[in-house]
Amino acid sequence: VRDRGGLACPEHSSRLDYHTAMAGRAIPLAQFLDDGSAPRDGDELPSASSAGSGAKNGTKYTVAWDGSGPLPIPDEVLKANEHLTTFNATNPLYTQPPATLEEFKAKVNVLVLEYFDSADVMEVIRQLEELRMPRQHDQLVRRSIILSLERSDREREMVAVLISSLHVRRIVSSQQVFDAFIALLETATDLMLDTPTADQMLAHFLADAALDGCLTPTFILEPPPLNVKLAPEAVAVANAILADAAKRLREGTAIAAPTESLSVPLDVVKKNIESLVAEYLQAADVGEVARRLREGHVHLPLRHEVIKRGVRVAIQRGPKECESISRMISALYGSTLPAAEIARGFEALIEEVADLSLDVPRAPRLLGNFIARAVADDVLAISFVQQALRTGPYKEDDAAYSALQHAKALLAMGHSGARMARVWGPRAVAANATVDEIKAMFGDIVDEYYISRDRAEAQRALAELAVPAYHHEFSKKLLRRAVEGTPTERQLALDLTTDLTNPKAGEPVMSKDSLALAFDRLNFSLTDLRLDTPNADVILAEMQASATAAGLLPS
């Protein structure tokens, strides 16, 4: 063994001889433990820079690292090396996002080329999160399409999948896809210099984006104005691309809707949606809504308008309609109403909630309720709210910001799923509930009353449901529990029925006829009651006599 100067090192030679002699023999555990002896030369970690290097003494740092992600670097080190932090993949101190748009574009180019090799969408998402420039994600859409133009169909298909995946996850918004395609249309003539068939590929990408729900078909069928400074030949190329995309779109949506439905003007489609929503709020027939959507009254790329207009009408009416629309969205989720269309509908509502709040001041709060309910119903991505707050240019006093923050607060509460199921209030839930669901609500009130013994709370809960036609079912559950229970519970039942039918102040919540019908139904089912309570007939007769004496039953 020789040192760096080429001379023999006796100390190292003796160690080598020792290890050679010990080969194949058991080594005592004590040799691995600290024996308290002083460390040998070379065993200590350096406390400063190497002698003669001319560098200043260094500083030791201790950092916590769980083994995942890059090794964390102390803030002091980052601050001391700010002038060295440049966009360089070999720079170990580079932990900050790119400082300029050009640096972001360069990083996106590397990211997209890596994606072409790995086909790993989640890795793209991870790297975008690390870059922390969500408002520039339109550059990813644009750069990925440009880089795929000179490649094979495989890469172009991968880009279409990537854009759709990022849009569904709310990492790329519809507005950013819109901005990216506007820029591509305006530079199409330049792209065709390098790739003569770029116009056909861009038309294909446009049609795919509309079919995947990243763009509205109106972008193609009723295109937005381009830059007025564009040369006439550039405008002609852009219009030709849009015409080709419209043709592809009509061909691609033949399964989702009749081809002729795409030629229907947008204002007519919107009127059809308004009529559909109005009929649903009258009849509450989700099946009819689904049938009309499938038959092509509203073709797939425009079904986000169902969300937009349904929520808008419900906000202007009341809790009952809000509950109905929430149930409709949940029932139609899937092939009839894809997740991308639901997300686009709520994106549009967020953008226009400020105008809506002029007529309905509580619109931001109500929209927040809708978003939180959609997340709780698993029809909207749980990351929707957080991504919208990160990507949207909202100020704290904006109505859109208030709506998103309210949704975020609701979802952060404990048992948010159960809370969101009743976000529109018990009366709205009961108005749209089935008979079995109403019976379950009555059962909850009865159970809570016998535990808390709070007559005022039970009276308030029953009044909030506002279903007087079913009060006989509530009375039956209350009395049956009393018959099968203790004398104390029987007295609790009589006390509550007294407050409900003959209160000392105010209007009665429950009619005497409902209580009488409950007694009749229990008398009819005495055979079943005796199975669990042999003297049920005696107990029920005593309770009915007490109710009659108290004036709770009709004379």
XYZ file of C-alpha atoms in Angstrom:
555
model
C 0.000 0.000 0.000
C 1.442 3.347 -0.955
C 0.484 6.886 -0.092
C -0.131 9.646 -2.647
C 3.597 10.345 -2.905
C 4.311 6.737 -3.867
C 6.147 5.903 -0.627
C 5.349 2.852 1.455
C 3.094 3.485 4.408
C 4.020 1.196 7.343
C 0.885 1.974 9.290
C -1.398 1.071 6.399
C 0.719 -2.031 5.654
C 0.301 -3.307 9.192
C -3.434 -2.776 8.977
C -3.561 -4.689 5.701
C -1.572 -7.572 7.189
C -3.966 -7.674 10.150
C -7.069 -7.800 7.943
C -5.445 -10.461 5.772
C -4.739 -12.580 8.829
C -8.293 -12.110 10.105
C -9.891 -13.143 6.800
C -12.380 -15.974 7.316
C -12.344 -15.602 11.122
C -15.136 -14.265 13.330
C -14.663 -10.637 14.434
C -15.768 -9.716 17.973
C -18.515 -7.087 18.231
C -16.344 -5.060 20.623
C -14.059 -4.108 17.756
C -16.898 -2.117 16.219
C -17.631 -0.206 19.422
C -15.944 2.915 20.698
C -13.279 1.871 23.221
C -12.708 5.441 24.394
C -9.247 5.647 22.899
C -8.084 8.745 21.116
C -8.759 8.782 17.379
C -5.898 8.065 15.052
C -4.585 10.539 12.549
C -6.893 10.828 9.578
C -9.939 9.481 11.434
C -11.367 12.896 12.347
C -13.579 14.873 9.996
C -11.947 18.054 8.688
C -12.877 21.190 10.587
C -11.728 23.576 7.877
C -10.503 23.652 4.320
C -7.360 21.751 3.379
C -4.084 23.352 4.346
C -2.452 25.309 1.592
C -5.642 25.562 -0.440
C -5.930 29.266 0.227
C -9.584 28.906 1.188
C -11.058 30.239 4.401
C -12.050 27.977 7.270
C -15.399 26.284 6.689
C -18.438 25.722 8.935
C -20.101 22.446 9.843
C -23.892 22.118 9.449
C -26.316 19.466 10.687
C -29.506 19.004 8.675
C -32.441 16.596 9.003
C -33.080 14.455 5.942
C -35.632 11.644 5.581
C -33.934 10.158 2.530
C -36.529 11.370 0.015
C -35.846 14.201 -2.405
C -32.637 16.242 -2.597
C -30.447 16.767 0.452
C -31.612 20.001 2.131
C -29.130 22.875 2.143
C -29.048 25.305 5.118
C -30.493 28.760 4.480
C -27.193 30.394 5.421
C -25.398 28.479 2.698
C -27.992 29.438 0.112
C -27.872 33.075 1.129
C -24.071 33.167 1.101
C -24.029 31.674 -2.406
C -26.825 33.686 -4.014
C -24.394 35.160 -6.525
C -23.430 31.616 -7.585
C -27.026 30.382 -7.963
C -27.480 30.203 -11.717
C -29.543 28.056 -14.023
C -27.125 25.174 -14.241
C -28.048 21.533 -13.709
C -24.525 20.834 -12.366
C -24.764 23.516 -9.701
C -25.543 21.703 -6.401
C -26.748 24.939 -4.807
C -29.463 25.457 -7.409
C -32.692 25.046 -5.442
C -34.608 28.173 -6.471
C -37.036 28.349 -9.416
C -35.863 30.048 -12.619
C -35.691 33.807 -12.275
C -36.696 34.651 -15.856
C -39.085 33.368 -18.489
C -36.197 32.304 -20.710
C -34.783 30.127 -17.947
C -38.210 28.576 -17.419
C -38.480 27.819 -21.152
C -35.060 26.161 -21.092
C -36.070 24.001 -18.151
C -39.351 23.087 -19.854
C -37.459 21.976 -22.965
C -35.381 19.588 -20.859
C -38.493 18.407 -19.015
C -40.401 17.631 -22.246
C -37.461 15.793 -23.830
C -37.157 13.656 -20.696
C -40.898 12.960 -20.887
C -40.509 11.710 -24.467
C -38.049 9.118 -23.164
C -39.812 8.131 -19.933
C -43.525 8.747 -20.720
C -43.895 9.522 -16.985
C -46.619 12.138 -16.490
C -46.186 12.140 -12.700
C -42.518 13.062 -13.088
C -43.528 16.041 -15.224
C -45.987 17.103 -12.524
C -43.298 16.770 -9.853
C -40.828 18.897 -11.794
C -43.452 21.558 -12.501
C -44.183 21.769 -8.778
C -40.472 22.261 -8.102
C -40.237 25.084 -10.672
C -43.000 26.982 -8.825
C -44.089 29.131 -11.774
C -47.741 28.039 -12.222
C -48.718 31.151 -14.151
C -46.288 30.258 -16.933
C -47.642 26.753 -17.558
C -48.967 27.873 -20.938
C -45.322 27.762 -22.021
C -45.277 24.028 -21.281
C -48.253 23.485 -23.612
C -46.668 25.562 -26.340
C -43.132 24.163 -26.041
C -44.277 20.537 -25.852
C -46.305 20.907 -29.069
C -43.437 22.656 -30.883
C -40.911 20.017 -29.826
C -43.219 17.230 -31.020
C -43.712 18.660 -34.515
C -40.388 17.333 -35.793
C -40.858 13.960 -34.129
C -43.023 10.919 -34.710
C -46.725 10.343 -34.091
C -45.795 8.643 -30.809
C -44.421 11.877 -29.324
C -47.369 13.913 -30.595
C -49.806 11.484 -29.000
C -47.812 11.668 -25.766
C -48.078 15.478 -25.803
C -51.865 15.305 -26.268
C -52.099 12.908 -23.314
C -49.839 15.147 -21.217
C -51.902 18.284 -21.869
C -55.151 16.478 -21.068
C -53.709 14.952 -17.879
C -52.385 18.271 -16.615
C -55.691 19.983 -17.392
C -57.780 17.380 -15.569
C -55.520 17.767 -12.519
C -55.981 21.563 -12.692
C -52.223 22.076 -13.151
C -52.844 23.708 -16.532
C -55.995 25.827 -16.789
C -58.257 26.220 -19.824
C -57.100 29.817 -20.132
C -53.474 28.712 -20.341
C -54.322 26.181 -23.067
C -56.204 28.979 -24.845
C -53.201 31.327 -24.647
C -50.819 28.616 -25.869
C -52.876 27.866 -28.996
C -53.324 31.559 -29.785
C -49.519 31.921 -29.746
C -49.138 28.804 -31.919
C -51.656 30.074 -34.474
C -49.918 33.444 -34.682
C -46.510 31.798 -35.265
C -47.724 28.979 -37.523
C -46.016 30.432 -40.634
C -42.650 30.385 -38.840
C -43.197 26.806 -37.675
C -43.995 25.725 -41.234
C -40.564 26.907 -42.416
C -38.973 24.094 -40.379
C -41.889 21.644 -40.557
C -43.989 22.078 -43.719
C -46.818 19.931 -42.297
C -47.000 21.901 -39.040
C -50.399 23.341 -40.015
C -51.985 19.872 -40.220
C -50.438 18.828 -36.912
C -51.642 21.992 -35.177
C -55.170 21.355 -36.476
C -54.975 17.846 -35.034
C -53.772 19.182 -31.672
C -56.602 21.750 -31.630
C -59.251 19.114 -32.276
C -57.761 16.817 -29.625
C -57.742 19.633 -27.062
C -61.419 20.370 -27.735
C -62.388 16.703 -27.576
C -60.473 16.255 -24.303
C -62.210 19.264 -22.762
C -59.094 21.457 -22.568
C -60.603 23.962 -25.026
C -64.188 24.863 -25.823
C -65.277 24.041 -29.398
C -66.149 27.723 -29.811
C -62.412 28.418 -29.965
C -62.430 26.519 -33.269
C -65.951 27.116 -34.566
C -66.070 30.794 -33.552
C -62.342 31.661 -33.290
C -61.148 34.629 -31.221
C -59.500 37.599 -32.972
C -55.778 37.244 -33.656
C -53.105 39.902 -33.392
C -54.009 42.819 -35.681
C -50.326 43.211 -36.600
C -50.171 39.779 -38.251
C -49.390 39.704 -41.954
C -52.290 38.691 -44.251
C -50.589 35.418 -45.166
C -50.175 34.563 -41.452
C -53.880 35.228 -40.857
C -54.780 33.054 -43.856
C -52.675 30.163 -42.504
C -54.266 30.478 -39.036
C -57.776 30.460 -40.532
C -56.922 27.404 -42.636
C -55.709 25.592 -39.496
C -58.928 26.454 -37.672
C -61.035 25.255 -40.611
C -59.123 21.962 -40.685
C -59.544 21.613 -36.910
C -63.300 22.241 -37.224
C -63.546 19.449 -39.789
C -61.597 17.076 -37.555
C -63.732 18.084 -34.564
C -66.960 17.265 -36.391
C -65.564 13.894 -37.375
C -64.214 13.189 -33.883
C -67.452 13.975 -32.044
C -69.689 11.824 -34.221
C -69.946 9.277 -31.399
C -70.578 11.807 -28.626
C -73.264 13.712 -30.541
C -74.827 13.953 -33.989
C -72.524 15.713 -36.437
C -75.105 18.370 -37.218
C -75.243 19.433 -33.559
C -71.832 21.067 -33.908
C -73.240 23.405 -36.531
C -75.862 24.703 -34.082
C -75.006 28.279 -33.007
C -73.675 28.652 -29.498
C -76.562 30.854 -28.336
C -79.022 28.122 -29.364
C -77.028 25.517 -27.426
C -77.081 27.767 -24.351
C -80.867 28.167 -24.629
C -81.209 24.384 -24.839
C -79.168 24.055 -21.652
C -81.264 26.658 -19.842
C -84.431 24.813 -20.851
C -82.942 21.514 -19.719
C -81.962 22.938 -16.302
C -85.374 24.564 -15.799
C -87.166 21.278 -16.555
C -84.889 19.392 -14.182
C -85.562 21.792 -11.303
C -89.289 21.247 -11.846
C -89.290 17.450 -12.232
C -85.984 16.447 -10.564
C -85.581 13.752 -13.241
C -81.847 13.115 -13.654
C -82.523 10.285 -16.105
C -84.234 12.678 -18.498
C -81.278 15.078 -18.329
C -78.850 12.245 -19.079
C -80.994 11.049 -21.986
C -81.121 14.480 -23.592
C -77.388 14.934 -23.186
C -76.680 11.532 -24.743
C -78.995 12.206 -27.667
C -76.936 15.201 -28.624
C -78.888 18.191 -27.386
C -75.589 19.308 -25.822
C -72.515 17.683 -27.345
C -69.650 16.564 -25.149
C -67.182 19.482 -25.453
C -69.856 21.958 -24.334
C -71.300 20.078 -21.373
C -69.443 22.275 -18.913
C -72.170 24.803 -19.740
C -74.619 22.511 -17.901
C -72.557 23.023 -14.729
C -72.138 26.719 -15.321
C -75.776 27.529 -15.997
C -77.191 25.076 -13.485
C -75.127 26.494 -10.617
C -75.864 30.063 -11.697
C -79.640 29.471 -11.663
C -79.483 27.653 -8.315
C -77.518 30.473 -6.653
C -80.170 32.951 -7.755
C -83.013 30.827 -6.351
C -82.406 29.086 -3.039
C -81.015 26.169 -1.013
C -83.506 23.657 -2.412
C -82.359 24.310 -5.981
C -78.695 24.299 -4.885
C -79.144 20.840 -3.392
C -80.903 19.659 -6.580
C -78.057 20.864 -8.824
C -75.429 19.309 -6.539
C -77.244 15.976 -6.769
C -77.532 16.310 -10.547
C -73.787 16.896 -10.953
C -72.999 13.871 -8.802
C -75.516 11.654 -10.658
C -74.277 12.647 -14.140
C -70.584 12.282 -13.305
C -68.850 9.819 -15.598
C -69.339 9.320 -19.303
C -72.294 11.731 -19.429
C -70.494 14.512 -17.574
C -66.707 13.909 -17.546
C -64.461 15.251 -14.800
C -62.775 17.649 -17.234
C -66.119 19.250 -18.132
C -67.068 19.620 -14.465
C -63.724 21.314 -13.747
C -64.172 23.637 -16.730
C -67.649 24.567 -15.580
C -66.403 25.583 -12.143
C -63.454 27.440 -13.715
C -65.927 29.541 -15.705
C -68.019 30.199 -12.590
C -64.948 31.341 -10.653
C -64.141 33.825 -13.410
C -67.640 35.344 -13.439
C -68.542 35.156 -9.726
C -67.715 38.851 -9.331
C -70.482 39.772 -11.800
C -72.846 37.268 -10.205
C -72.272 38.801 -6.764
C -73.734 42.107 -8.006
C -77.170 40.453 -8.095
C -76.557 37.920 -5.301
C -74.141 39.325 -2.685
C -73.679 35.846 -1.142
C -72.649 34.348 -4.492
C -68.948 33.805 -3.543
C -69.946 31.899 -0.411
C -72.548 29.848 -2.275
C -70.074 29.027 -5.054
C -67.604 27.917 -2.384
C -70.299 25.581 -1.051
C -70.807 24.127 -4.532
C -67.072 23.539 -5.041
C -66.626 21.932 -1.619
C -69.679 19.706 -2.180
C -68.326 18.614 -5.585
C -64.973 17.704 -4.031
C -66.708 15.792 -1.222
C -68.807 13.927 -3.819
C -65.587 12.908 -5.651
C -66.637 14.578 -8.899
C -63.990 17.321 -8.634
C -60.305 16.774 -7.939
C -59.300 17.443 -4.347
C -56.426 19.585 -5.679
C -58.814 21.848 -7.628
C -59.088 24.527 -4.940
C -55.382 24.668 -4.119
C -54.359 24.769 -7.778
C -56.908 27.499 -8.533
C -55.527 29.636 -5.697
C -51.966 29.099 -6.915
C -52.552 29.701 -10.621
C -55.207 32.406 -10.516
C -54.202 36.073 -10.347
C -56.617 36.757 -7.477
C -56.355 39.421 -4.804
C -57.666 38.972 -1.280
C -60.643 41.254 -1.920
C -61.665 39.456 -5.131
C -64.939 37.536 -5.141
C -63.191 34.571 -6.779
C -60.592 34.482 -4.006
C -63.352 34.580 -1.363
C -65.165 31.668 -3.015
C -62.022 29.519 -3.178
C -60.985 30.337 0.377
C -64.457 29.460 1.650
C -64.302 26.108 -0.163
C -60.841 25.485 1.267
C -62.067 26.219 4.805
C -65.043 23.863 4.431
C -62.852 21.021 3.175
C -60.378 21.542 6.018
C -63.046 20.871 8.675
C -63.272 17.527 10.369
C -65.789 15.050 8.936
C -66.035 17.262 5.841
C -67.871 14.563 3.868
C -70.773 14.428 6.313
C -70.811 18.206 6.624
C -70.866 18.724 2.866
C -73.803 16.322 2.501
C -75.827 18.893 4.471
C -74.097 22.046 3.257
C -77.387 23.418 1.859
C -79.252 22.867 5.115
C -81.659 20.162 6.336
C -84.673 21.670 4.565
C -82.943 21.554 1.174
C -81.772 17.996 1.815
C -85.239 16.848 2.887
C -86.898 18.523 -0.095
C -84.791 16.373 -2.440
C -84.622 13.259 -0.280
C -86.398 9.956 -0.742
C -88.800 8.577 1.855
C -86.118 6.262 3.223
C -83.691 9.179 3.588
C -86.331 11.220 5.446
C -86.966 8.277 7.782
C -83.231 8.087 8.484
C -83.189 11.813 9.348
C -86.106 11.309 11.738
C -84.228 8.424 13.338
C -81.188 10.663 13.885
C -83.326 13.333 15.582
C -84.981 10.763 17.858
C -81.674 9.150 18.833
C -80.082 12.513 19.584
C -83.085 13.624 21.640
C -83.046 10.587 23.919
C -79.334 11.158 24.512
C -79.325 14.939 24.996
C -82.913 15.344 26.284
C -82.926 18.777 24.637
C -86.534 19.365 23.550
C -85.789 22.752 21.985
C -83.087 21.292 19.752
C -85.313 18.394 18.649
C -88.136 20.823 17.918
C -85.796 23.056 15.863
C -84.372 20.113 13.897
C -87.835 18.803 13.016
C -89.020 22.274 11.970
C -85.944 22.748 9.743
C -86.764 19.642 7.733
C -90.106 21.190 6.768
C -91.809 17.896 5.859
C -95.128 18.032 7.785
C -96.643 15.306 5.606
C -94.234 12.806 7.204
C -94.544 13.927 10.839
C -96.607 10.842 11.643
C -93.481 8.799 10.836
C -91.440 10.879 13.271
C -94.087 10.435 16.003
C -94.181 6.702 15.383
C -90.378 6.379 15.802
C -90.466 8.530 18.935
C -93.324 6.557 20.573
C -92.017 3.145 19.585
C -88.665 3.932 21.176
C -90.558 4.975 24.329
C -92.693 1.782 24.408
C -89.553 -0.355 24.158
C -87.656 1.805 26.663
C -87.809 2.873 30.273
C -90.476 4.916 32.119
C -88.101 7.900 31.907
C -87.992 7.623 28.115
C -91.788 7.397 27.992
C -92.045 10.643 29.919
C -89.464 12.244 27.578
C -91.608 11.239 24.584
C -94.741 12.776 26.103
C -92.872 15.988 26.989
C -91.586 16.393 23.397
C -94.963 15.658 21.811
C -96.489 18.273 24.122
C -94.002 20.919 22.909
C -94.559 19.915 19.285
C -98.364 19.812 19.233
C -99.390 22.198 22.007
C -96.540 24.676 22.689
C -96.864 27.388 25.319
C -95.834 30.018 22.766
C -95.834 30.154 18.975
C -97.311 27.914 16.319
C -97.228 24.121 16.751
C -94.577 22.306 14.694
C -96.622 19.100 14.421
C -100.387 18.661 14.115
C -102.460 16.562 16.517
C -103.643 14.482 13.567
C -100.061 13.362 12.895
C -99.716 12.194 16.512
C -103.067 10.394 16.355
C -102.039 8.645 13.138
C -98.800 7.510 14.814
C -100.767 5.921 17.688
C -103.079 4.198 15.195
C -100.120 2.752 13.268
C -98.523 1.479 16.484
C -101.797 -0.145 17.613
C -101.978 -1.843 14.237
C -98.466 -3.262 14.687
C -98.879 -4.449 18.301
C -98.151 -8.018 17.270
C -94.624 -7.048 16.253
C -94.163 -4.832 19.313
C -95.058 -7.710 21.700
C -92.183 -9.778 20.301
C -89.688 -7.453 21.994
C -91.948 -5.941 24.655
C -94.640 -8.414 25.911
C -96.654 -5.708 27.678
C -96.441 -3.254 24.778
C -100.250 -2.995 24.515
C -100.549 -1.902 28.147
C -97.732 0.666 27.846
C -99.094 2.060 24.580
C -102.626 2.377 26.037
C -101.250 4.255 29.051
C -99.291 6.654 26.821
C -102.320 7.260 24.581
C -104.468 7.967 27.636
C -101.896 10.442 28.949
C -101.743 12.194 25.544
C -105.554 12.428 25.446
C -105.685 13.857 28.964
C -103.076 16.457 28.013
C -105.083 17.516 24.980
C -102.487 16.313 22.471
C -104.942 14.248 20.408
C -107.918 15.531 18.443
C -111.235 15.341 20.308
